[in-house]
Amino acid sequence: MLVTAGPTREHIDPVRYLSNESSGRMGFEIARAAAADGHRVTLIAGPVHMETPPGVERVDVVSALDMLAALEEHFPAADALYMAAAVGDFRPAERLECKWKKKEEGGGAAVLELVENPDLLRTVARDKGARKVIAFALETADGPKRATAKLIRKNADWIVLNGASALNAPDSSVTVLDADGPVWSAEGRPKAETAERLLRLLSLGSGEGPVEDP
Ligand code: CTP
């Protein structure tokens, strides 16, 4: 099983970068639950302050392009991919070798040119065959509609829709959708519990099982 987690960092110069608020918790909890369940787990992690769960092989990456390279290396041998990472959509057009200095006289505005990163999931899941792919989506408006469009665009089997309150928090409210619409929802539940339920998507197809709705 392959899991991605955490943010990516897109460097501007040796000491500055663009990133996001992702803590990596959801992906790490999925990796922990999967390893505890007996799966062989590889966890591709962006820069996060999280302990590697027992029995999990961890691959640390920094940028979206690093994460793509790690996915391309590990996805062929996987049966399933949980793509929980918050991948940066853009990176600086150029990474400066030395620190970006402000103008001596000060007061000037600065412009940073960005280029789009590839869609990692779309790239690797295009020819996924029988492998199961679980995407994640963080939406602040029009959630189900946008998540369903992403599921189709990225060739995922399920997509886990989160609100922005899930970022860097121990609990989250999620709705899992497949191509036909919502499958189940969990309101304000610990990520560890939601992770276990997400794992059951693989064995039961819907994620329903012993974990009861509160
Ligand atoms: N994702 C990816 N590569 C990217 C951006 C996102 O693989 N460059 C993955 C995420 O890991 C997640 C899913 O795609 O599983 C949806 O991520 P999200 O950021 O919600 O979607 P985007 O495609 O970036 O769309 P937008 O930011 O415009 O909402």
PDB file of C-alpha atoms and ligand atoms in Angstrom:
ATOM      1  CA  MET A   1       0.000   0.000   0.000  1.00  0.00           C
ATOM      2  CA  LEU A   2       1.265   3.427  -0.905  1.00  0.00           C
ATOM      3  CA  VAL A   3       0.304   6.533   1.080  1.00  0.00           C
ATOM      4  CA  THR A   4       1.306  10.154   0.567  1.00  0.00           C
ATOM      5  CA  ALA A   5       1.109  12.721   3.360  1.00  0.00           C
ATOM      6  CA  GLY A   6       1.937  16.275   4.300  1.00  0.00           C
ATOM      7  CA  PRO A   7       2.627  19.415   2.325  1.00  0.00           C
ATOM      8  CA  THR A   8       5.222  20.016  -0.352  1.00  0.00           C
ATOM      9  CA  ARG A   9       7.758  22.854  -0.268  1.00  0.00           C
ATOM     10  CA  GLU A  10       8.503  24.791  -3.402  1.00  0.00           C
ATOM     11  CA  HIS A  11      11.755  26.663  -2.893  1.00  0.00           C
ATOM     12  CA  ILE A  12      12.279  30.248  -3.997  1.00  0.00           C
ATOM     13  CA  ASP A  13      15.896  30.381  -2.834  1.00  0.00           C
ATOM     14  CA  PRO A  14      18.004  28.331  -0.366  1.00  0.00           C
ATOM     15  CA  VAL A  15      16.066  29.581   2.680  1.00  0.00           C
ATOM     16  CA  ARG A  16      12.554  30.451   1.476  1.00  0.00           C
ATOM     17  CA  TYR A  17       9.717  28.395   0.086  1.00  0.00           C
ATOM     18  CA  LEU A  18       6.004  28.240  -0.673  1.00  0.00           C
ATOM     19  CA  SER A  19       4.049  25.626   1.260  1.00  0.00           C
ATOM     20  CA  ASN A  20       0.737  25.033   3.048  1.00  0.00           C
ATOM     21  CA  GLU A  21      -0.739  24.203   6.461  1.00  0.00           C
ATOM     22  CA  SER A  22      -0.952  20.424   6.047  1.00  0.00           C
ATOM     23  CA  SER A  23       0.333  18.547   9.132  1.00  0.00           C
ATOM     24  CA  GLY A  24       0.443  15.137   7.440  1.00  0.00           C
ATOM     25  CA  ARG A  25      -1.701  13.615  10.200  1.00  0.00           C
ATOM     26  CA  MET A  26      -4.360  11.996   8.005  1.00  0.00           C
ATOM     27  CA  GLY A  27      -1.840  10.213   5.796  1.00  0.00           C
ATOM     28  CA  PHE A  28       0.255   9.090   8.771  1.00  0.00           C
ATOM     29  CA  GLU A  29      -2.849   7.686  10.475  1.00  0.00           C
ATOM     30  CA  ILE A  30      -3.771   5.770   7.313  1.00  0.00           C
ATOM     31  CA  ALA A  31      -0.227   4.377   7.105  1.00  0.00           C
ATOM     32  CA  ARG A  32      -0.323   3.421  10.806  1.00  0.00           C
ATOM     33  CA  ALA A  33      -3.699   1.681  10.478  1.00  0.00           C
ATOM     34  CA  ALA A  34      -2.660  -0.137   7.299  1.00  0.00           C
ATOM     35  CA  ALA A  35       0.602  -1.431   8.802  1.00  0.00           C
ATOM     36  CA  ALA A  36      -1.234  -2.516  11.977  1.00  0.00           C
ATOM     37  CA  ASP A  37      -3.627  -4.404   9.704  1.00  0.00           C
ATOM     38  CA  GLY A  38      -0.725  -6.340   8.140  1.00  0.00           C
ATOM     39  CA  HIS A  39      -0.279  -4.400   4.885  1.00  0.00           C
ATOM     40  CA  ARG A  40       3.201  -3.630   3.574  1.00  0.00           C
ATOM     41  CA  VAL A  41       3.144   0.170   3.590  1.00  0.00           C
ATOM     42  CA  THR A  42       5.311   2.794   1.918  1.00  0.00           C
ATOM     43  CA  LEU A  43       4.651   6.335   3.120  1.00  0.00           C
ATOM     44  CA  ILE A  44       5.844   9.195   0.927  1.00  0.00           C
ATOM     45  CA  ALA A  45       6.022  12.170   3.287  1.00  0.00           C
ATOM     46  CA  GLY A  46       6.503  15.858   2.633  1.00  0.00           C
ATOM     47  CA  PRO A  47       8.303  17.886   5.339  1.00  0.00           C
ATOM     48  CA  VAL A  48       6.332  17.188   8.562  1.00  0.00           C
ATOM     49  CA  HIS A  49       7.019  16.755  12.264  1.00  0.00           C
ATOM     50  CA  MET A  50       5.554  13.272  12.627  1.00  0.00           C
ATOM     51  CA  GLU A  51       6.962   9.998  13.953  1.00  0.00           C
ATOM     52  CA  THR A  52       7.102   7.186  11.411  1.00  0.00           C
ATOM     53  CA  PRO A  53       4.411   4.633  12.385  1.00  0.00           C
ATOM     54  CA  PRO A  54       5.741   1.176  13.350  1.00  0.00           C
ATOM     55  CA  GLY A  55       6.469  -1.120  10.419  1.00  0.00           C
ATOM     56  CA  VAL A  56       6.100   1.608   7.783  1.00  0.00           C
ATOM     57  CA  GLU A  57       8.761   2.305   5.140  1.00  0.00           C
ATOM     58  CA  ARG A  58       9.065   6.085   4.902  1.00  0.00           C
ATOM     59  CA  VAL A  59      10.338   8.043   1.912  1.00  0.00           C
ATOM     60  CA  ASP A  60      10.918  11.731   2.673  1.00  0.00           C
ATOM     61  CA  VAL A  61      10.456  14.257  -0.116  1.00  0.00           C
ATOM     62  CA  VAL A  62      10.419  18.046  -0.310  1.00  0.00           C
ATOM     63  CA  SER A  63       8.856  19.338  -3.528  1.00  0.00           C
ATOM     64  CA  ALA A  64       5.961  18.215  -5.707  1.00  0.00           C
ATOM     65  CA  LEU A  65       8.428  17.068  -8.369  1.00  0.00           C
ATOM     66  CA  ASP A  66      10.289  14.966  -5.754  1.00  0.00           C
ATOM     67  CA  MET A  67       6.959  13.450  -4.723  1.00  0.00           C
ATOM     68  CA  LEU A  68       6.154  12.625  -8.339  1.00  0.00           C
ATOM     69  CA  ALA A  69       9.488  10.831  -8.736  1.00  0.00           C
ATOM     70  CA  ALA A  70       8.835   8.803  -5.550  1.00  0.00           C
ATOM     71  CA  LEU A  71       5.305   7.940  -6.725  1.00  0.00           C
ATOM     72  CA  GLU A  72       6.586   6.804 -10.098  1.00  0.00           C
ATOM     73  CA  GLU A  73       9.093   4.578  -8.334  1.00  0.00           C
ATOM     74  CA  HIS A  74       6.677   3.014  -5.831  1.00  0.00           C
ATOM     75  CA  PHE A  75       3.217   3.010  -7.471  1.00  0.00           C
ATOM     76  CA  PRO A  76       3.952   0.169  -9.931  1.00  0.00           C
ATOM     77  CA  ALA A  77       4.405  -2.302  -7.031  1.00  0.00           C
ATOM     78  CA  ALA A  78       1.393  -1.075  -5.024  1.00  0.00           C
ATOM     79  CA  ASP A  79      -2.144  -2.454  -4.874  1.00  0.00           C
ATOM     80  CA  ALA A  80      -3.614   0.798  -3.570  1.00  0.00           C
ATOM     81  CA  LEU A  81      -2.723   4.472  -3.227  1.00  0.00           C
ATOM     82  CA  TYR A  82      -4.085   6.883  -0.612  1.00  0.00           C
ATOM     83  CA  MET A  83      -3.120  10.316  -1.948  1.00  0.00           C
ATOM     84  CA  ALA A  84      -3.518  12.407   1.224  1.00  0.00           C
ATOM     85  CA  ALA A  85      -0.662  14.838   0.488  1.00  0.00           C
ATOM     86  CA  ALA A  86      -1.427  18.524   0.028  1.00  0.00           C
ATOM     87  CA  VAL A  87       0.589  19.004  -3.131  1.00  0.00           C
ATOM     88  CA  GLY A  88       1.587  22.545  -4.064  1.00  0.00           C
ATOM     89  CA  ASP A  89      -0.104  23.490  -7.303  1.00  0.00           C
ATOM     90  CA  PHE A  90       2.601  25.994  -8.295  1.00  0.00           C
ATOM     91  CA  ARG A  91       6.360  26.364  -7.915  1.00  0.00           C
ATOM     92  CA  PRO A  92       8.641  29.338  -8.555  1.00  0.00           C
ATOM     93  CA  ALA A  93       9.649  29.488 -12.213  1.00  0.00           C
ATOM     94  CA  GLU A  94      13.244  29.714 -11.055  1.00  0.00           C
ATOM     95  CA  ARG A  95      14.974  28.570  -7.861  1.00  0.00           C
ATOM     96  CA  LEU A  96      17.584  31.189  -6.980  1.00  0.00           C
ATOM     97  CA  GLU A  97      21.004  29.867  -5.976  1.00  0.00           C
ATOM     98  CA  CYS A  98      21.584  32.711  -3.535  1.00  0.00           C
ATOM     99  CA  LYS A  99      19.248  34.546  -1.170  1.00  0.00           C
ATOM    100  CA  TRP A 100      16.763  36.851  -2.855  1.00  0.00           C
ATOM    101  CA  LYS A 101      17.849  40.341  -1.754  1.00  0.00           C
ATOM    102  CA  LYS A 102      15.494  43.255  -1.466  1.00  0.00           C
ATOM    103  CA  LYS A 103      16.470  46.455  -3.205  1.00  0.00           C
ATOM    104  CA  GLU A 104      19.006  48.593  -1.278  1.00  0.00           C
ATOM    105  CA  GLU A 105      16.774  51.637  -1.440  1.00  0.00           C
ATOM    106  CA  GLY A 106      13.734  49.599  -0.231  1.00  0.00           C
ATOM    107  CA  GLY A 107      10.086  50.324  -0.881  1.00  0.00           C
ATOM    108  CA  GLY A 108       9.822  48.395  -4.134  1.00  0.00           C
ATOM    109  CA  ALA A 109       7.213  45.727  -4.819  1.00  0.00           C
ATOM    110  CA  ALA A 110       8.435  42.252  -5.723  1.00  0.00           C
ATOM    111  CA  VAL A 111       6.969  39.856  -8.263  1.00  0.00           C
ATOM    112  CA  LEU A 112       7.417  36.093  -8.045  1.00  0.00           C
ATOM    113  CA  GLU A 113       6.762  34.159 -11.226  1.00  0.00           C
ATOM    114  CA  LEU A 114       5.133  30.760 -10.695  1.00  0.00           C
ATOM    115  CA  VAL A 115       4.691  27.796 -12.994  1.00  0.00           C
ATOM    116  CA  GLU A 116       2.165  25.018 -12.520  1.00  0.00           C
ATOM    117  CA  ASN A 117       3.241  21.716 -11.009  1.00  0.00           C
ATOM    118  CA  PRO A 118       2.021  18.550 -12.712  1.00  0.00           C
ATOM    119  CA  ASP A 119      -1.041  16.848 -11.244  1.00  0.00           C
ATOM    120  CA  LEU A 120       0.737  13.941  -9.570  1.00  0.00           C
ATOM    121  CA  LEU A 121      -2.299  11.778  -9.044  1.00  0.00           C
ATOM    122  CA  ARG A 122      -3.585  12.265 -12.554  1.00  0.00           C
ATOM    123  CA  THR A 123      -0.147  11.419 -13.928  1.00  0.00           C
ATOM    124  CA  VAL A 124       0.312   8.162 -12.030  1.00  0.00           C
ATOM    125  CA  ALA A 125      -3.334   6.975 -11.895  1.00  0.00           C
ATOM    126  CA  ARG A 126      -3.972   7.362 -15.620  1.00  0.00           C
ATOM    127  CA  ASP A 127      -2.996   3.726 -16.262  1.00  0.00           C
ATOM    128  CA  LYS A 128      -3.767   2.344 -12.831  1.00  0.00           C
ATOM    129  CA  GLY A 129      -5.490  -0.832 -14.051  1.00  0.00           C
ATOM    130  CA  ALA A 130      -6.855  -2.833 -11.095  1.00  0.00           C
ATOM    131  CA  ARG A 131      -5.047  -0.733  -8.482  1.00  0.00           C
ATOM    132  CA  LYS A 132      -7.348   1.195  -6.161  1.00  0.00           C
ATOM    133  CA  VAL A 133      -6.839   4.941  -5.821  1.00  0.00           C
ATOM    134  CA  ILE A 134      -8.242   7.106  -3.055  1.00  0.00           C
ATOM    135  CA  ALA A 135      -7.943  10.843  -3.681  1.00  0.00           C
ATOM    136  CA  PHE A 136      -8.498  13.647  -1.195  1.00  0.00           C
ATOM    137  CA  ALA A 137     -10.062  17.042  -1.855  1.00  0.00           C
ATOM    138  CA  LEU A 138     -10.107  20.134   0.264  1.00  0.00           C
ATOM    139  CA  GLU A 139     -12.909  22.408  -0.817  1.00  0.00           C
ATOM    140  CA  THR A 140     -14.232  25.625   0.688  1.00  0.00           C
ATOM    141  CA  ALA A 141     -17.336  25.863  -1.548  1.00  0.00           C
ATOM    142  CA  ASP A 142     -19.419  23.565  -3.766  1.00  0.00           C
ATOM    143  CA  GLY A 143     -17.670  20.525  -2.183  1.00  0.00           C
ATOM    144  CA  PRO A 144     -19.484  17.455  -3.551  1.00  0.00           C
ATOM    145  CA  LYS A 145     -19.673  18.797  -7.104  1.00  0.00           C
ATOM    146  CA  ARG A 146     -16.013  19.795  -7.230  1.00  0.00           C
ATOM    147  CA  ALA A 147     -14.860  16.601  -5.499  1.00  0.00           C
ATOM    148  CA  THR A 148     -16.750  14.445  -8.001  1.00  0.00           C
ATOM    149  CA  ALA A 149     -15.184  16.347 -10.894  1.00  0.00           C
ATOM    150  CA  LYS A 150     -11.733  15.739  -9.340  1.00  0.00           C
ATOM    151  CA  LEU A 151     -12.458  12.041  -8.841  1.00  0.00           C
ATOM    152  CA  ILE A 152     -13.222  11.678 -12.549  1.00  0.00           C
ATOM    153  CA  ARG A 153     -10.351  13.911 -13.713  1.00  0.00           C
ATOM    154  CA  LYS A 154      -7.828  12.014 -11.582  1.00  0.00           C
ATOM    155  CA  ASN A 155      -9.200   8.514 -12.338  1.00  0.00           C
ATOM    156  CA  ALA A 156      -9.709   7.769  -8.615  1.00  0.00           C
ATOM    157  CA  ASP A 157     -12.066   5.128  -7.205  1.00  0.00           C
ATOM    158  CA  TRP A 158     -13.032   7.232  -4.188  1.00  0.00           C
ATOM    159  CA  ILE A 159     -12.438  10.790  -3.075  1.00  0.00           C
ATOM    160  CA  VAL A 160     -12.381  12.016   0.517  1.00  0.00           C
ATOM    161  CA  LEU A 161     -13.866  15.492   0.772  1.00  0.00           C
ATOM    162  CA  ASN A 162     -12.568  17.678   3.629  1.00  0.00           C
ATOM    163  CA  GLY A 163     -13.307  21.229   4.713  1.00  0.00           C
ATOM    164  CA  ALA A 164     -10.495  23.677   5.532  1.00  0.00           C
ATOM    165  CA  SER A 165     -10.982  22.982   9.281  1.00  0.00           C
ATOM    166  CA  ALA A 166      -9.298  19.596   8.716  1.00  0.00           C
ATOM    167  CA  LEU A 167      -5.939  21.295   8.087  1.00  0.00           C
ATOM    168  CA  ASN A 168      -3.472  20.843  10.926  1.00  0.00           C
ATOM    169  CA  ALA A 169      -6.239  19.530  13.244  1.00  0.00           C
ATOM    170  CA  PRO A 170      -6.643  16.209  15.135  1.00  0.00           C
ATOM    171  CA  ASP A 171     -10.258  15.782  14.007  1.00  0.00           C
ATOM    172  CA  SER A 172     -11.917  16.179  10.650  1.00  0.00           C
ATOM    173  CA  SER A 173     -15.299  16.017   8.993  1.00  0.00           C
ATOM    174  CA  VAL A 174     -15.192  14.051   5.789  1.00  0.00           C
ATOM    175  CA  THR A 175     -17.519  12.799   3.090  1.00  0.00           C
ATOM    176  CA  VAL A 176     -16.364   9.894   0.952  1.00  0.00           C
ATOM    177  CA  LEU A 177     -17.695   9.868  -2.609  1.00  0.00           C
ATOM    178  CA  ASP A 178     -17.450   7.473  -5.500  1.00  0.00           C
ATOM    179  CA  ALA A 179     -18.476   8.166  -9.093  1.00  0.00           C
ATOM    180  CA  ASP A 180     -22.155   7.695  -8.142  1.00  0.00           C
ATOM    181  CA  GLY A 181     -22.077  10.211  -5.282  1.00  0.00           C
ATOM    182  CA  PRO A 182     -21.663  10.248  -1.476  1.00  0.00           C
ATOM    183  CA  VAL A 183     -20.894   6.878   0.176  1.00  0.00           C
ATOM    184  CA  TRP A 184     -20.517   7.867   3.844  1.00  0.00           C
ATOM    185  CA  SER A 185     -19.778  10.882   6.031  1.00  0.00           C
ATOM    186  CA  ALA A 186     -18.092  11.290   9.426  1.00  0.00           C
ATOM    187  CA  GLU A 187     -18.581  14.520  11.387  1.00  0.00           C
ATOM    188  CA  GLY A 188     -15.780  15.840  13.638  1.00  0.00           C
ATOM    189  CA  ARG A 189     -14.198  12.431  14.185  1.00  0.00           C
ATOM    190  CA  PRO A 190     -10.549  11.783  15.168  1.00  0.00           C
ATOM    191  CA  LYS A 191      -8.396  11.245  12.077  1.00  0.00           C
ATOM    192  CA  ALA A 192      -7.195   7.900  13.491  1.00  0.00           C
ATOM    193  CA  GLU A 193     -10.768   6.615  13.477  1.00  0.00           C
ATOM    194  CA  THR A 194     -11.510   7.974  10.000  1.00  0.00           C
ATOM    195  CA  ALA A 195      -8.253   6.403   8.751  1.00  0.00           C
ATOM    196  CA  GLU A 196      -9.377   2.950   9.887  1.00  0.00           C
ATOM    197  CA  ARG A 197     -12.681   3.412   8.173  1.00  0.00           C
ATOM    198  CA  LEU A 198     -11.018   4.606   4.970  1.00  0.00           C
ATOM    199  CA  LEU A 199      -8.923   1.427   4.950  1.00  0.00           C
ATOM    200  CA  ARG A 200     -12.068  -0.654   4.775  1.00  0.00           C
ATOM    201  CA  LEU A 201     -12.905   0.871   1.397  1.00  0.00           C
ATOM    202  CA  LEU A 202     -10.462  -1.668  -0.009  1.00  0.00           C
ATOM    203  CA  SER A 203     -11.958  -4.764   1.571  1.00  0.00           C
ATOM    204  CA  LEU A 204     -15.624  -3.855   1.733  1.00  0.00           C
ATOM    205  CA  GLY A 205     -15.960  -1.450  -1.163  1.00  0.00           C
ATOM    206  CA  SER A 206     -17.928   1.115   0.807  1.00  0.00           C
ATOM    207  CA  GLY A 207     -15.964   1.577   4.002  1.00  0.00           C
ATOM    208  CA  GLU A 208     -18.870   0.361   6.077  1.00  0.00           C
ATOM    209  CA  GLY A 209     -17.976  -1.945   8.921  1.00  0.00           C
ATOM    210  CA  PRO A 210     -17.737  -2.173  12.702  1.00  0.00           C
ATOM    211  CA  VAL A 211     -17.046   1.566  13.201  1.00  0.00           C
ATOM    212  CA  GLU A 212     -20.452   3.056  13.978  1.00  0.00           C
ATOM    213  CA  ASP A 213     -21.546   6.562  13.125  1.00  0.00           C
ATOM    214  CA  PRO A 214     -21.611   8.571  16.365  1.00  0.00           C
TER     215      PRO A 214
HETATM  216  N1  CTP B   1      -2.983  16.418  -6.175  1.00  0.00           N
HETATM  217  C1  CTP B   1      -1.948  15.937  -6.948  1.00  0.00           C
HETATM  218  N2  CTP B   1      -1.143  16.811  -7.637  1.00  0.00           N
HETATM  219  C2  CTP B   1      -1.376  18.137  -7.578  1.00  0.00           C
HETATM  220  C3  CTP B   1      -2.440  18.642  -6.795  1.00  0.00           C
HETATM  221  C4  CTP B   1      -3.223  17.748  -6.112  1.00  0.00           C
HETATM  222  O1  CTP B   1      -1.739  14.718  -7.004  1.00  0.00           O
HETATM  223  N3  CTP B   1      -0.577  18.965  -8.260  1.00  0.00           N
HETATM  224  C5  CTP B   1      -3.852  15.446  -5.476  1.00  0.00           C
HETATM  225  C6  CTP B   1      -3.971  15.634  -3.965  1.00  0.00           C
HETATM  226  O2  CTP B   1      -3.006  14.880  -3.288  1.00  0.00           O
HETATM  227  C7  CTP B   1      -5.376  15.123  -3.686  1.00  0.00           C
HETATM  228  C8  CTP B   1      -6.138  15.484  -4.961  1.00  0.00           C
HETATM  229  O3  CTP B   1      -5.152  15.595  -5.993  1.00  0.00           O
HETATM  230  O4  CTP B   1      -5.433  13.738  -3.512  1.00  0.00           O
HETATM  231  C9  CTP B   1      -6.925  16.765  -4.891  1.00  0.00           C
HETATM  232  O5  CTP B   1      -6.118  17.811  -4.440  1.00  0.00           O
HETATM  233  P1  CTP B   1      -6.643  19.312  -4.408  1.00  0.00           P
HETATM  234  O6  CTP B   1      -5.538  20.205  -3.973  1.00  0.00           O
HETATM  235  O7  CTP B   1      -7.950  19.345  -3.644  1.00  0.00           O
HETATM  236  O8  CTP B   1      -7.007  19.509  -5.945  1.00  0.00           O
HETATM  237  P2  CTP B   1      -6.350  20.282  -7.132  1.00  0.00           P
HETATM  238  O9  CTP B   1      -6.351  19.334  -8.301  1.00  0.00           O
HETATM  239  O10 CTP B   1      -5.055  20.895  -6.747  1.00  0.00           O
HETATM  240  O11 CTP B   1      -7.433  21.394  -7.423  1.00  0.00           O
HETATM  241  P3  CTP B   1      -7.635  22.873  -6.777  1.00  0.00           P
HETATM  242  O12 CTP B   1      -6.442  23.154  -5.891  1.00  0.00           O
HETATM  243  O13 CTP B   1      -7.734  23.745  -7.968  1.00  0.00           O
HETATM  244  O14 CTP B   1      -8.926  22.773  -5.991  1.00  0.00           O
END
